[in-house]
């Protein structure tokens, strides 16, 4: 008879190079992929995994849980970037659930991140119920639209942007040259956006390929302004679907960068003008994206997916609240609860258009909330009034939730374009 090993006997530790094949197999198993990784994937992971930031849980000689983090820059309202601990590749094998393995790995990582000076930790949650217990709150949401092109009302004779700009098809090498600078321009003004390293561009142009499915080369279209300045770039795939000798192709957007409204409008119009394309799937966009209203008939853009996206765990409340900008002026005393003891306390926020200060205080609190709910408010998307109605925020002074909304909410919703 096999005896189940006690939780403490399962070794949670940073990886060595020799662990990477087994760790990758455990990652595949957790994400229900083919359990045997290719040698190409193992070699690739060996080249970029940070051993001290990659953990595995080992039961005897088998990896049964995985966890990885890496450095990231996160944009906050006003355009400042804060150092963040980006968490990814979290998986626990079904045979070893409910043994505290994720808790052990998460605790080690968040403690190290705080000691390192990171302001927050970030992740994209595969399951909603898991990460709130570690102090994470959803800070951005995403929407995917499907555009019914024949109903959109666009001029079928459209061929070039009407602002004097132009759109050209480019290749992957052009994308690797122009894409990083375009993304940086977007990231500097988009709260919720995160940094991309060189490897992101290699993976997204086929230089590095990890997935078990074959790489499908996308099309790339570049928008240049009337002065010739690159201002937008889109990557998309098209299928080949016909019914009754009529084309019914779908253009699936993998990602779209637009640094100006003109670039955004031109790229969407271009996608809707491609011969044979009868619908466009937009990929992950901001929930208040302008796309539907670039169409004469906004109803042609149907929201087919809407979900939470970027989750944030605050590690330093003072630096987090001082880093972002505020359109209004006022003060608020916050009582922040944090079961892990990483960022809890009572703080006085003094905000104005020219900057903010946040200091620990002994004053009576005006608003009491969990660190996860403060994260949800921090980038400007969530409403303290809504959270109070849900019982997740408690007003200690009548009207404090409205003050919080006046200070923290932003005119446009934060958005994270990336999966990581």
mmCIF file of C-alpha atoms in Angstrom:
data_model
loop_
_atom_site.group_PDB
_atom_site.id
_atom_site.type_symbol
_atom_site.label_atom_id
_atom_site.label_comp_id
_atom_site.label_asym_id
_atom_site.label_seq_id
_atom_site.Cartn_x
_atom_site.Cartn_y
_atom_site.Cartn_z
ATOM 1 C CA UNK A 1 0.000 0.000 0.000
ATOM 2 C CA UNK A 2 1.321 3.460 -0.959
ATOM 3 C CA UNK A 3 1.485 5.934 1.909
ATOM 4 C CA UNK A 4 0.662 9.553 1.157
ATOM 5 C CA UNK A 5 3.665 11.679 2.098
ATOM 6 C CA UNK A 6 3.087 14.506 4.594
ATOM 7 C CA UNK A 7 2.921 18.004 3.106
ATOM 8 C CA UNK A 8 6.194 18.994 4.744
ATOM 9 C CA UNK A 9 8.000 16.118 3.037
ATOM 10 C CA UNK A 10 7.358 17.629 -0.409
ATOM 11 C CA UNK A 11 10.379 19.736 -1.251
ATOM 12 C CA UNK A 12 9.632 23.245 -2.569
ATOM 13 C CA UNK A 13 12.803 24.770 -3.937
ATOM 14 C CA UNK A 14 14.359 26.834 -6.737
ATOM 15 C CA UNK A 15 15.215 24.937 -9.901
ATOM 16 C CA UNK A 16 18.563 23.650 -11.032
ATOM 17 C CA UNK A 17 19.244 23.252 -14.734
ATOM 18 C CA UNK A 18 18.835 19.482 -14.344
ATOM 19 C CA UNK A 19 15.251 20.033 -13.071
ATOM 20 C CA UNK A 20 14.016 21.888 -16.163
ATOM 21 C CA UNK A 21 12.810 18.846 -18.212
ATOM 22 C CA UNK A 22 10.788 17.496 -15.264
ATOM 23 C CA UNK A 23 9.527 20.982 -14.336
ATOM 24 C CA UNK A 24 8.380 21.546 -17.933
ATOM 25 C CA UNK A 25 6.587 18.197 -17.954
ATOM 26 C CA UNK A 26 4.759 19.207 -14.745
ATOM 27 C CA UNK A 27 3.830 22.547 -16.322
ATOM 28 C CA UNK A 28 2.398 20.758 -19.377
ATOM 29 C CA UNK A 29 0.483 18.364 -17.141
ATOM 30 C CA UNK A 30 -1.042 21.196 -15.112
ATOM 31 C CA UNK A 31 -2.154 23.035 -18.258
ATOM 32 C CA UNK A 32 -3.444 19.814 -19.875
ATOM 33 C CA UNK A 33 -0.967 19.902 -22.735
ATOM 34 C CA UNK A 34 0.932 16.921 -24.097
ATOM 35 C CA UNK A 35 2.924 15.796 -21.036
ATOM 36 C CA UNK A 36 6.149 15.231 -22.977
ATOM 37 C CA UNK A 37 7.827 18.531 -23.918
ATOM 38 C CA UNK A 38 10.042 18.774 -26.963
ATOM 39 C CA UNK A 39 13.797 19.131 -26.630
ATOM 40 C CA UNK A 40 13.459 22.479 -28.399
ATOM 41 C CA UNK A 41 11.188 23.758 -25.633
ATOM 42 C CA UNK A 42 13.478 22.457 -22.902
ATOM 43 C CA UNK A 43 16.473 24.133 -24.524
ATOM 44 C CA UNK A 44 14.549 27.393 -24.887
ATOM 45 C CA UNK A 45 13.405 27.404 -21.255
ATOM 46 C CA UNK A 46 16.934 26.631 -20.119
ATOM 47 C CA UNK A 47 18.035 29.820 -21.810
ATOM 48 C CA UNK A 48 15.560 32.225 -20.187
ATOM 49 C CA UNK A 49 14.322 30.794 -16.862
ATOM 50 C CA UNK A 50 15.739 32.583 -13.842
ATOM 51 C CA UNK A 51 16.721 29.780 -11.478
ATOM 52 C CA UNK A 52 16.268 31.869 -8.318
ATOM 53 C CA UNK A 53 12.815 33.056 -9.505
ATOM 54 C CA UNK A 54 11.556 29.636 -10.680
ATOM 55 C CA UNK A 55 10.252 27.168 -8.113
ATOM 56 C CA UNK A 56 9.187 23.555 -8.248
ATOM 57 C CA UNK A 57 7.571 21.251 -5.730
ATOM 58 C CA UNK A 58 9.139 17.793 -5.759
ATOM 59 C CA UNK A 59 7.575 14.640 -4.334
ATOM 60 C CA UNK A 60 10.500 12.219 -4.151
ATOM 61 C CA UNK A 61 12.036 12.668 -7.625
ATOM 62 C CA UNK A 62 8.993 14.004 -9.513
ATOM 63 C CA UNK A 63 8.005 17.650 -9.988
ATOM 64 C CA UNK A 64 4.348 18.096 -9.029
ATOM 65 C CA UNK A 65 3.948 21.907 -9.003
ATOM 66 C CA UNK A 66 5.492 24.841 -10.874
ATOM 67 C CA UNK A 67 5.867 28.595 -10.303
ATOM 68 C CA UNK A 68 7.868 31.323 -12.049
ATOM 69 C CA UNK A 69 8.303 35.074 -11.674
ATOM 70 C CA UNK A 70 10.277 37.758 -13.456
ATOM 71 C CA UNK A 71 10.860 41.521 -13.438
ATOM 72 C CA UNK A 72 8.211 43.722 -14.993
ATOM 73 C CA UNK A 73 7.344 47.410 -15.275
ATOM 74 C CA UNK A 74 3.667 48.325 -14.766
ATOM 75 C CA UNK A 75 2.202 51.663 -15.901
ATOM 76 C CA UNK A 76 -0.010 53.546 -13.433
ATOM 77 C CA UNK A 77 -2.370 56.506 -14.027
ATOM 78 C CA UNK A 78 -0.260 59.487 -15.036
ATOM 79 C CA UNK A 79 2.334 57.412 -16.904
ATOM 80 C CA UNK A 80 4.777 56.436 -14.164
ATOM 81 C CA UNK A 81 6.080 52.872 -14.214
ATOM 82 C CA UNK A 82 6.543 50.887 -11.020
ATOM 83 C CA UNK A 83 8.667 47.756 -10.545
ATOM 84 C CA UNK A 84 6.490 44.660 -10.347
ATOM 85 C CA UNK A 85 6.950 40.965 -9.691
ATOM 86 C CA UNK A 86 5.245 39.226 -12.632
ATOM 87 C CA UNK A 87 4.028 35.723 -11.780
ATOM 88 C CA UNK A 88 3.439 33.049 -14.412
ATOM 89 C CA UNK A 89 3.542 29.300 -15.124
ATOM 90 C CA UNK A 90 1.637 28.412 -11.934
ATOM 91 C CA UNK A 91 0.442 24.801 -11.973
ATOM 92 C CA UNK A 92 -0.241 22.094 -9.405
ATOM 93 C CA UNK A 93 -0.649 18.505 -10.600
ATOM 94 C CA UNK A 94 -4.128 17.110 -9.896
ATOM 95 C CA UNK A 95 -2.646 14.365 -7.700
ATOM 96 C CA UNK A 96 -1.197 16.967 -5.306
ATOM 97 C CA UNK A 97 -3.976 19.533 -4.905
ATOM 98 C CA UNK A 98 -4.983 20.883 -1.498
ATOM 99 C CA UNK A 99 -1.587 20.314 0.064
ATOM 100 C CA UNK A 100 -0.542 23.945 0.388
ATOM 101 C CA UNK A 101 2.057 23.797 -2.397
ATOM 102 C CA UNK A 102 0.909 27.006 -4.139
ATOM 103 C CA UNK A 103 0.724 28.775 -0.782
ATOM 104 C CA UNK A 104 4.327 27.835 -0.009
ATOM 105 C CA UNK A 105 5.599 28.933 -3.410
ATOM 106 C CA UNK A 106 3.559 32.151 -3.402
ATOM 107 C CA UNK A 107 4.700 33.078 0.087
ATOM 108 C CA UNK A 108 8.358 32.650 -0.830
ATOM 109 C CA UNK A 109 8.006 34.668 -4.002
ATOM 110 C CA UNK A 110 6.025 37.582 -2.531
ATOM 111 C CA UNK A 111 8.364 37.876 0.452
ATOM 112 C CA UNK A 112 11.363 37.988 -1.884
ATOM 113 C CA UNK A 113 9.617 40.543 -4.112
ATOM 114 C CA UNK A 114 8.924 42.848 -1.174
ATOM 115 C CA UNK A 115 12.510 42.501 0.050
ATOM 116 C CA UNK A 116 13.703 43.295 -3.467
ATOM 117 C CA UNK A 117 11.711 46.547 -3.487
ATOM 118 C CA UNK A 118 8.923 45.663 -5.897
ATOM 119 C CA UNK A 119 5.811 47.803 -5.412
ATOM 120 C CA UNK A 120 3.364 45.119 -6.556
ATOM 121 C CA UNK A 121 3.015 41.615 -7.943
ATOM 122 C CA UNK A 122 1.004 40.881 -11.090
ATOM 123 C CA UNK A 123 -0.531 37.865 -12.818
ATOM 124 C CA UNK A 124 -3.210 36.789 -15.292
ATOM 125 C CA UNK A 125 -5.557 34.483 -13.385
ATOM 126 C CA UNK A 126 -6.707 31.320 -15.150
ATOM 127 C CA UNK A 127 -9.274 30.764 -12.385
ATOM 128 C CA UNK A 128 -11.033 33.570 -10.519
ATOM 129 C CA UNK A 129 -11.335 31.919 -7.108
ATOM 130 C CA UNK A 130 -7.657 31.218 -6.440
ATOM 131 C CA UNK A 131 -5.717 34.445 -6.027
ATOM 132 C CA UNK A 132 -7.869 36.624 -3.806
ATOM 133 C CA UNK A 133 -6.690 34.645 -0.801
ATOM 134 C CA UNK A 134 -3.134 35.777 -1.540
ATOM 135 C CA UNK A 135 -4.096 39.470 -1.616
ATOM 136 C CA UNK A 136 -4.553 39.849 -5.391
ATOM 137 C CA UNK A 137 -7.449 41.833 -6.813
ATOM 138 C CA UNK A 138 -8.608 42.223 -10.447
ATOM 139 C CA UNK A 139 -7.435 45.627 -11.676
ATOM 140 C CA UNK A 140 -8.131 45.505 -15.403
ATOM 141 C CA UNK A 141 -10.738 43.785 -17.554
ATOM 142 C CA UNK A 142 -10.822 42.878 -21.215
ATOM 143 C CA UNK A 143 -13.449 42.563 -23.914
ATOM 144 C CA UNK A 144 -13.284 40.722 -27.216
ATOM 145 C CA UNK A 145 -15.582 41.785 -30.028
ATOM 146 C CA UNK A 146 -16.657 39.949 -33.151
ATOM 147 C CA UNK A 147 -17.414 42.377 -35.976
ATOM 148 C CA UNK A 148 -20.026 41.363 -38.561
ATOM 149 C CA UNK A 149 -18.368 43.167 -41.454
ATOM 150 C CA UNK A 150 -21.355 43.278 -43.873
ATOM 151 C CA UNK A 151 -23.461 44.944 -41.132
ATOM 152 C CA UNK A 152 -20.770 47.427 -40.099
ATOM 153 C CA UNK A 153 -21.842 50.056 -42.636
ATOM 154 C CA UNK A 154 -18.346 50.806 -43.888
ATOM 155 C CA UNK A 155 -17.773 51.985 -47.441
ATOM 156 C CA UNK A 156 -16.899 48.812 -49.404
ATOM 157 C CA UNK A 157 -14.746 50.961 -51.715
ATOM 158 C CA UNK A 158 -12.466 52.023 -48.820
ATOM 159 C CA UNK A 159 -8.822 51.360 -49.638
ATOM 160 C CA UNK A 160 -6.655 53.893 -47.815
ATOM 161 C CA UNK A 161 -6.966 55.980 -44.623
ATOM 162 C CA UNK A 162 -8.836 59.239 -45.246
ATOM 163 C CA UNK A 163 -6.408 61.220 -43.070
ATOM 164 C CA UNK A 164 -3.543 61.050 -45.573
ATOM 165 C CA UNK A 165 -1.768 58.215 -43.771
ATOM 166 C CA UNK A 166 -1.037 54.821 -45.278
ATOM 167 C CA UNK A 167 -1.088 51.140 -44.398
ATOM 168 C CA UNK A 168 1.565 48.705 -45.588
ATOM 169 C CA UNK A 169 2.001 44.993 -45.083
ATOM 170 C CA UNK A 170 5.367 44.309 -43.424
ATOM 171 C CA UNK A 171 7.282 41.194 -42.410
ATOM 172 C CA UNK A 172 8.407 39.801 -39.068
ATOM 173 C CA UNK A 173 11.807 41.474 -39.237
ATOM 174 C CA UNK A 174 10.112 44.867 -39.582
ATOM 175 C CA UNK A 175 7.910 44.051 -36.597
ATOM 176 C CA UNK A 176 10.934 43.248 -34.432
ATOM 177 C CA UNK A 177 12.492 46.576 -35.453
ATOM 178 C CA UNK A 178 9.448 48.841 -35.116
ATOM 179 C CA UNK A 179 7.221 47.024 -32.619
ATOM 180 C CA UNK A 180 9.182 47.559 -29.388
ATOM 181 C CA UNK A 181 9.293 51.353 -29.764
ATOM 182 C CA UNK A 182 5.601 51.498 -30.682
ATOM 183 C CA UNK A 183 4.702 49.419 -27.647
ATOM 184 C CA UNK A 184 6.800 51.648 -25.401
ATOM 185 C CA UNK A 185 4.939 54.704 -26.690
ATOM 186 C CA UNK A 186 1.624 53.042 -25.913
ATOM 187 C CA UNK A 187 2.807 51.781 -22.524
ATOM 188 C CA UNK A 188 3.891 55.231 -21.390
ATOM 189 C CA UNK A 189 0.286 56.487 -21.567
ATOM 190 C CA UNK A 190 -1.786 53.340 -20.903
ATOM 191 C CA UNK A 191 -2.433 52.500 -17.226
ATOM 192 C CA UNK A 192 -2.315 48.747 -16.744
ATOM 193 C CA UNK A 193 0.118 48.122 -19.599
ATOM 194 C CA UNK A 194 3.258 46.115 -18.842
ATOM 195 C CA UNK A 195 6.750 45.932 -20.310
ATOM 196 C CA UNK A 196 7.756 43.497 -23.037
ATOM 197 C CA UNK A 197 11.265 42.095 -23.402
ATOM 198 C CA UNK A 198 13.034 41.011 -26.587
ATOM 199 C CA UNK A 199 11.844 37.460 -26.088
ATOM 200 C CA UNK A 200 8.203 38.583 -26.325
ATOM 201 C CA UNK A 201 8.858 39.853 -29.842
ATOM 202 C CA UNK A 202 10.744 36.688 -30.760
ATOM 203 C CA UNK A 203 7.886 34.461 -29.564
ATOM 204 C CA UNK A 204 5.262 36.608 -31.302
ATOM 205 C CA UNK A 205 7.091 36.638 -34.630
ATOM 206 C CA UNK A 206 7.950 32.930 -34.668
ATOM 207 C CA UNK A 207 11.659 33.113 -33.871
ATOM 208 C CA UNK A 208 10.978 31.194 -30.651
ATOM 209 C CA UNK A 209 8.130 28.677 -30.617
ATOM 210 C CA UNK A 210 7.105 26.697 -27.537
ATOM 211 C CA UNK A 211 3.544 25.549 -28.201
ATOM 212 C CA UNK A 212 2.918 21.956 -29.363
ATOM 213 C CA UNK A 213 0.867 23.247 -32.311
ATOM 214 C CA UNK A 214 2.740 24.346 -35.450
ATOM 215 C CA UNK A 215 3.579 28.030 -35.804
ATOM 216 C CA UNK A 216 1.142 29.824 -38.106
ATOM 217 C CA UNK A 217 2.746 32.904 -39.619
ATOM 218 C CA UNK A 218 0.418 35.909 -39.269
ATOM 219 C CA UNK A 219 0.042 38.942 -41.475
ATOM 220 C CA UNK A 220 1.423 42.228 -40.150
ATOM 221 C CA UNK A 221 0.050 45.635 -41.180
ATOM 222 C CA UNK A 222 1.735 48.929 -40.303
ATOM 223 C CA UNK A 223 0.003 52.326 -40.175
ATOM 224 C CA UNK A 224 2.085 55.416 -40.937
ATOM 225 C CA UNK A 225 0.814 58.941 -40.282
ATOM 226 C CA UNK A 226 0.710 61.547 -43.093
ATOM 227 C CA UNK A 227 4.238 62.552 -42.042
ATOM 228 C CA UNK A 228 5.454 58.940 -42.377
ATOM 229 C CA UNK A 229 5.688 58.238 -38.645
ATOM 230 C CA UNK A 230 4.836 54.642 -37.603
ATOM 231 C CA UNK A 231 1.850 54.905 -35.248
ATOM 232 C CA UNK A 232 0.154 51.521 -35.380
ATOM 233 C CA UNK A 233 0.808 47.845 -35.973
ATOM 234 C CA UNK A 234 -1.463 44.816 -36.109
ATOM 235 C CA UNK A 235 -0.817 41.076 -36.260
ATOM 236 C CA UNK A 236 -3.638 38.893 -37.575
ATOM 237 C CA UNK A 237 -4.475 35.482 -39.016
ATOM 238 C CA UNK A 238 -7.118 34.619 -41.608
ATOM 239 C CA UNK A 239 -8.879 31.315 -42.114
ATOM 240 C CA UNK A 240 -10.154 29.948 -45.423
ATOM 241 C CA UNK A 241 -13.893 29.278 -45.112
ATOM 242 C CA UNK A 242 -16.366 29.076 -47.984
ATOM 243 C CA UNK A 243 -20.110 28.318 -48.039
ATOM 244 C CA UNK A 244 -22.032 27.839 -51.302
ATOM 245 C CA UNK A 245 -19.094 29.208 -53.254
ATOM 246 C CA UNK A 246 -19.098 32.375 -51.123
ATOM 247 C CA UNK A 247 -16.162 33.375 -48.880
ATOM 248 C CA UNK A 248 -16.843 33.677 -45.155
ATOM 249 C CA UNK A 249 -13.353 34.232 -43.827
ATOM 250 C CA UNK A 250 -12.526 35.429 -40.317
ATOM 251 C CA UNK A 251 -9.625 37.743 -39.503
ATOM 252 C CA UNK A 252 -8.398 36.918 -35.996
ATOM 253 C CA UNK A 253 -6.379 39.730 -34.433
ATOM 254 C CA UNK A 254 -3.494 38.460 -32.344
ATOM 255 C CA UNK A 255 -2.511 41.926 -31.123
ATOM 256 C CA UNK A 256 -2.967 45.536 -32.204
ATOM 257 C CA UNK A 257 -0.915 48.536 -31.097
ATOM 258 C CA UNK A 258 -2.142 52.045 -31.832
ATOM 259 C CA UNK A 259 -0.441 55.109 -30.381
ATOM 260 C CA UNK A 260 -3.024 57.553 -31.801
ATOM 261 C CA UNK A 261 -6.798 57.408 -32.381
ATOM 262 C CA UNK A 262 -6.150 57.889 -36.107
ATOM 263 C CA UNK A 263 -3.929 54.791 -36.206
ATOM 264 C CA UNK A 264 -6.483 52.750 -34.287
ATOM 265 C CA UNK A 265 -9.331 53.775 -36.578
ATOM 266 C CA UNK A 266 -7.310 53.135 -39.741
ATOM 267 C CA UNK A 267 -6.205 49.660 -38.665
ATOM 268 C CA UNK A 268 -9.742 48.545 -37.776
ATOM 269 C CA UNK A 269 -11.053 49.909 -41.064
ATOM 270 C CA UNK A 270 -8.277 48.090 -42.907
ATOM 271 C CA UNK A 271 -9.130 44.763 -41.247
ATOM 272 C CA UNK A 272 -12.794 45.182 -42.126
ATOM 273 C CA UNK A 273 -11.925 45.988 -45.751
ATOM 274 C CA UNK A 274 -9.944 42.841 -46.597
ATOM 275 C CA UNK A 275 -11.547 40.956 -49.477
ATOM 276 C CA UNK A 276 -13.326 37.733 -48.415
ATOM 277 C CA UNK A 277 -13.275 38.690 -44.700
ATOM 278 C CA UNK A 278 -16.823 38.716 -43.341
ATOM 279 C CA UNK A 279 -16.010 38.893 -39.651
ATOM 280 C CA UNK A 280 -13.181 40.233 -37.521
ATOM 281 C CA UNK A 281 -12.364 38.905 -34.075
ATOM 282 C CA UNK A 282 -10.591 41.640 -32.176
ATOM 283 C CA UNK A 283 -8.625 39.700 -29.584
ATOM 284 C CA UNK A 284 -8.198 41.103 -26.063
ATOM 285 C CA UNK A 285 -9.130 44.772 -25.971
ATOM 286 C CA UNK A 286 -9.907 47.348 -23.294
ATOM 287 C CA UNK A 287 -13.562 47.167 -22.186
ATOM 288 C CA UNK A 288 -14.048 50.801 -23.245
ATOM 289 C CA UNK A 289 -12.211 50.364 -26.542
ATOM 290 C CA UNK A 290 -13.331 52.784 -29.267
ATOM 291 C CA UNK A 291 -13.767 50.052 -31.877
ATOM 292 C CA UNK A 292 -17.580 49.826 -31.974
ATOM 293 C CA UNK A 293 -17.855 53.581 -32.478
ATOM 294 C CA UNK A 294 -15.379 53.570 -35.352
ATOM 295 C CA UNK A 295 -18.125 51.725 -37.238
ATOM 296 C CA UNK A 296 -21.165 53.475 -38.752
ATOM 297 C CA UNK A 297 -23.233 50.710 -37.146
ATOM 298 C CA UNK A 298 -21.733 49.980 -33.693
ATOM 299 C CA UNK A 299 -24.148 47.065 -33.254
ATOM 300 C CA UNK A 300 -22.114 45.147 -35.821
ATOM 301 C CA UNK A 301 -19.457 44.722 -33.091
ATOM 302 C CA UNK A 302 -20.784 42.123 -30.682
ATOM 303 C CA UNK A 303 -19.008 41.652 -27.354
ATOM 304 C CA UNK A 304 -18.314 37.913 -27.305
ATOM 305 C CA UNK A 305 -16.012 37.768 -24.253
ATOM 306 C CA UNK A 306 -15.758 39.984 -21.199
ATOM 307 C CA UNK A 307 -13.606 38.945 -18.269
ATOM 308 C CA UNK A 308 -11.179 40.006 -15.577
ATOM 309 C CA UNK A 309 -7.617 40.230 -16.835
ATOM 310 C CA UNK A 310 -4.671 41.700 -14.904
ATOM 311 C CA UNK A 311 -4.620 40.936 -11.169
ATOM 312 C CA UNK A 312 -2.414 42.953 -8.810
ATOM 313 C CA UNK A 313 -1.126 42.320 -5.304
ATOM 314 C CA UNK A 314 0.182 45.476 -3.594
ATOM 315 C CA UNK A 315 3.428 45.065 -1.675
ATOM 316 C CA UNK A 316 4.079 48.725 -0.784
ATOM 317 C CA UNK A 317 0.958 50.855 -0.285
ATOM 318 C CA UNK A 318 2.883 54.096 0.213
ATOM 319 C CA UNK A 319 4.860 53.858 -3.024
ATOM 320 C CA UNK A 320 1.862 52.541 -4.960
ATOM 321 C CA UNK A 321 -0.395 55.455 -4.030
ATOM 322 C CA UNK A 322 2.348 58.047 -4.429
ATOM 323 C CA UNK A 323 3.392 56.755 -7.877
ATOM 324 C CA UNK A 324 0.080 57.397 -9.617
ATOM 325 C CA UNK A 325 -1.468 60.694 -10.685
ATOM 326 C CA UNK A 326 -4.741 62.173 -9.414
ATOM 327 C CA UNK A 327 -7.085 64.475 -11.306
ATOM 328 C CA UNK A 328 -8.863 65.615 -8.153
ATOM 329 C CA UNK A 329 -7.720 66.947 -4.804
ATOM 330 C CA UNK A 330 -8.494 65.571 -1.352
ATOM 331 C CA UNK A 331 -7.461 63.315 1.497
ATOM 332 C CA UNK A 332 -8.497 59.930 2.795
ATOM 333 C CA UNK A 333 -7.445 57.731 5.716
ATOM 334 C CA UNK A 334 -7.366 54.062 4.709
ATOM 335 C CA UNK A 335 -7.285 51.026 6.997
ATOM 336 C CA UNK A 336 -5.758 48.268 4.866
ATOM 337 C CA UNK A 337 -6.070 44.673 6.051
ATOM 338 C CA UNK A 338 -3.449 42.187 4.846
ATOM 339 C CA UNK A 339 -3.540 38.662 6.281
ATOM 340 C CA UNK A 340 -0.014 37.985 4.982
ATOM 341 C CA UNK A 341 1.404 41.019 6.792
ATOM 342 C CA UNK A 342 3.124 42.408 3.697
ATOM 343 C CA UNK A 343 1.311 45.700 3.110
ATOM 344 C CA UNK A 344 -1.314 46.216 5.804
ATOM 345 C CA UNK A 345 -1.644 49.272 7.998
ATOM 346 C CA UNK A 346 -3.352 52.632 8.298
ATOM 347 C CA UNK A 347 -2.393 55.298 5.792
ATOM 348 C CA UNK A 348 -3.304 58.894 5.069
ATOM 349 C CA UNK A 349 -3.462 59.756 1.384
ATOM 350 C CA UNK A 350 -3.184 63.417 0.400
ATOM 351 C CA UNK A 351 -3.761 63.789 -3.336
ATOM 352 C CA UNK A 352 -3.594 66.742 -5.691
ATOM 353 C CA UNK A 353 -3.030 67.333 -9.380
ATOM 354 C CA UNK A 354 0.657 68.097 -8.788
ATOM 355 C CA UNK A 355 1.389 64.941 -6.758
ATOM 356 C CA UNK A 356 0.423 62.878 -3.744
ATOM 357 C CA UNK A 357 1.766 61.841 -0.383
ATOM 358 C CA UNK A 358 0.876 58.696 1.533
ATOM 359 C CA UNK A 359 2.106 58.162 5.084
ATOM 360 C CA UNK A 360 1.334 55.786 7.942
ATOM 361 C CA UNK A 361 -0.955 57.438 10.470
ATOM 362 C CA UNK A 362 -2.664 56.906 13.782
ATOM 363 C CA UNK A 363 -5.745 58.915 12.762
ATOM 364 C CA UNK A 364 -9.173 57.288 12.772
ATOM 365 C CA UNK A 365 -9.811 55.410 9.516
ATOM 366 C CA UNK A 366 -12.397 56.684 7.034
ATOM 367 C CA UNK A 367 -12.427 53.633 4.766
ATOM 368 C CA UNK A 368 -11.558 50.050 5.724
ATOM 369 C CA UNK A 369 -10.742 47.503 3.049
ATOM 370 C CA UNK A 370 -8.643 44.462 2.228
ATOM 371 C CA UNK A 371 -5.378 44.855 0.333
ATOM 372 C CA UNK A 372 -6.947 42.959 -2.602
ATOM 373 C CA UNK A 373 -9.756 45.506 -2.864
ATOM 374 C CA UNK A 374 -7.314 48.397 -2.649
ATOM 375 C CA UNK A 375 -5.498 46.832 -5.609
ATOM 376 C CA UNK A 376 -8.786 46.727 -7.540
ATOM 377 C CA UNK A 377 -9.230 50.474 -6.907
ATOM 378 C CA UNK A 378 -5.617 51.496 -7.413
ATOM 379 C CA UNK A 379 -5.422 51.666 -11.229
ATOM 380 C CA UNK A 380 -8.720 53.534 -11.447
ATOM 381 C CA UNK A 381 -11.154 50.939 -12.797
ATOM 382 C CA UNK A 382 -13.168 49.785 -9.790
ATOM 383 C CA UNK A 383 -15.525 51.915 -7.689
ATOM 384 C CA UNK A 384 -15.335 52.104 -3.896
ATOM 385 C CA UNK A 385 -19.073 52.853 -3.872
ATOM 386 C CA UNK A 386 -19.707 49.589 -5.715
ATOM 387 C CA UNK A 387 -17.438 47.652 -3.367
ATOM 388 C CA UNK A 388 -19.187 49.169 -0.354
ATOM 389 C CA UNK A 389 -22.531 48.010 -1.749
ATOM 390 C CA UNK A 390 -21.049 44.533 -2.066
ATOM 391 C CA UNK A 391 -19.823 44.609 1.540
ATOM 392 C CA UNK A 392 -16.154 44.475 0.538
ATOM 393 C CA UNK A 393 -15.361 48.043 1.641
ATOM 394 C CA UNK A 394 -16.604 49.574 4.877
ATOM 395 C CA UNK A 395 -17.187 53.278 5.310
ATOM 396 C CA UNK A 396 -16.088 54.479 8.741
ATOM 397 C CA UNK A 397 -17.141 57.984 7.721
ATOM 398 C CA UNK A 398 -20.236 58.592 5.609
ATOM 399 C CA UNK A 399 -19.250 59.600 2.095
ATOM 400 C CA UNK A 400 -15.710 58.203 2.268
ATOM 401 C CA UNK A 401 -16.344 55.812 -0.628
ATOM 402 C CA UNK A 402 -17.406 58.707 -2.845
ATOM 403 C CA UNK A 403 -14.234 60.568 -1.902
ATOM 404 C CA UNK A 404 -12.210 57.487 -2.861
ATOM 405 C CA UNK A 405 -13.916 57.335 -6.251
ATOM 406 C CA UNK A 406 -13.345 61.035 -6.884
ATOM 407 C CA UNK A 407 -9.633 60.575 -6.183
ATOM 408 C CA UNK A 408 -8.902 57.156 -7.682
ATOM 409 C CA UNK A 409 -11.171 56.569 -10.687
ATOM 410 C CA UNK A 410 -9.845 57.459 -14.137
ATOM 411 C CA UNK A 411 -11.610 58.859 -17.206
ATOM 412 C CA UNK A 412 -10.519 55.906 -19.373
ATOM 413 C CA UNK A 413 -10.360 52.373 -18.034
ATOM 414 C CA UNK A 414 -6.964 50.769 -17.426
ATOM 415 C CA UNK A 415 -6.026 47.958 -19.810
ATOM 416 C CA UNK A 416 -3.316 45.336 -20.059
ATOM 417 C CA UNK A 417 -2.741 44.198 -23.675
ATOM 418 C CA UNK A 418 -0.592 41.241 -22.629
ATOM 419 C CA UNK A 419 -0.875 37.641 -21.502
ATOM 420 C CA UNK A 420 2.140 36.439 -19.516
#
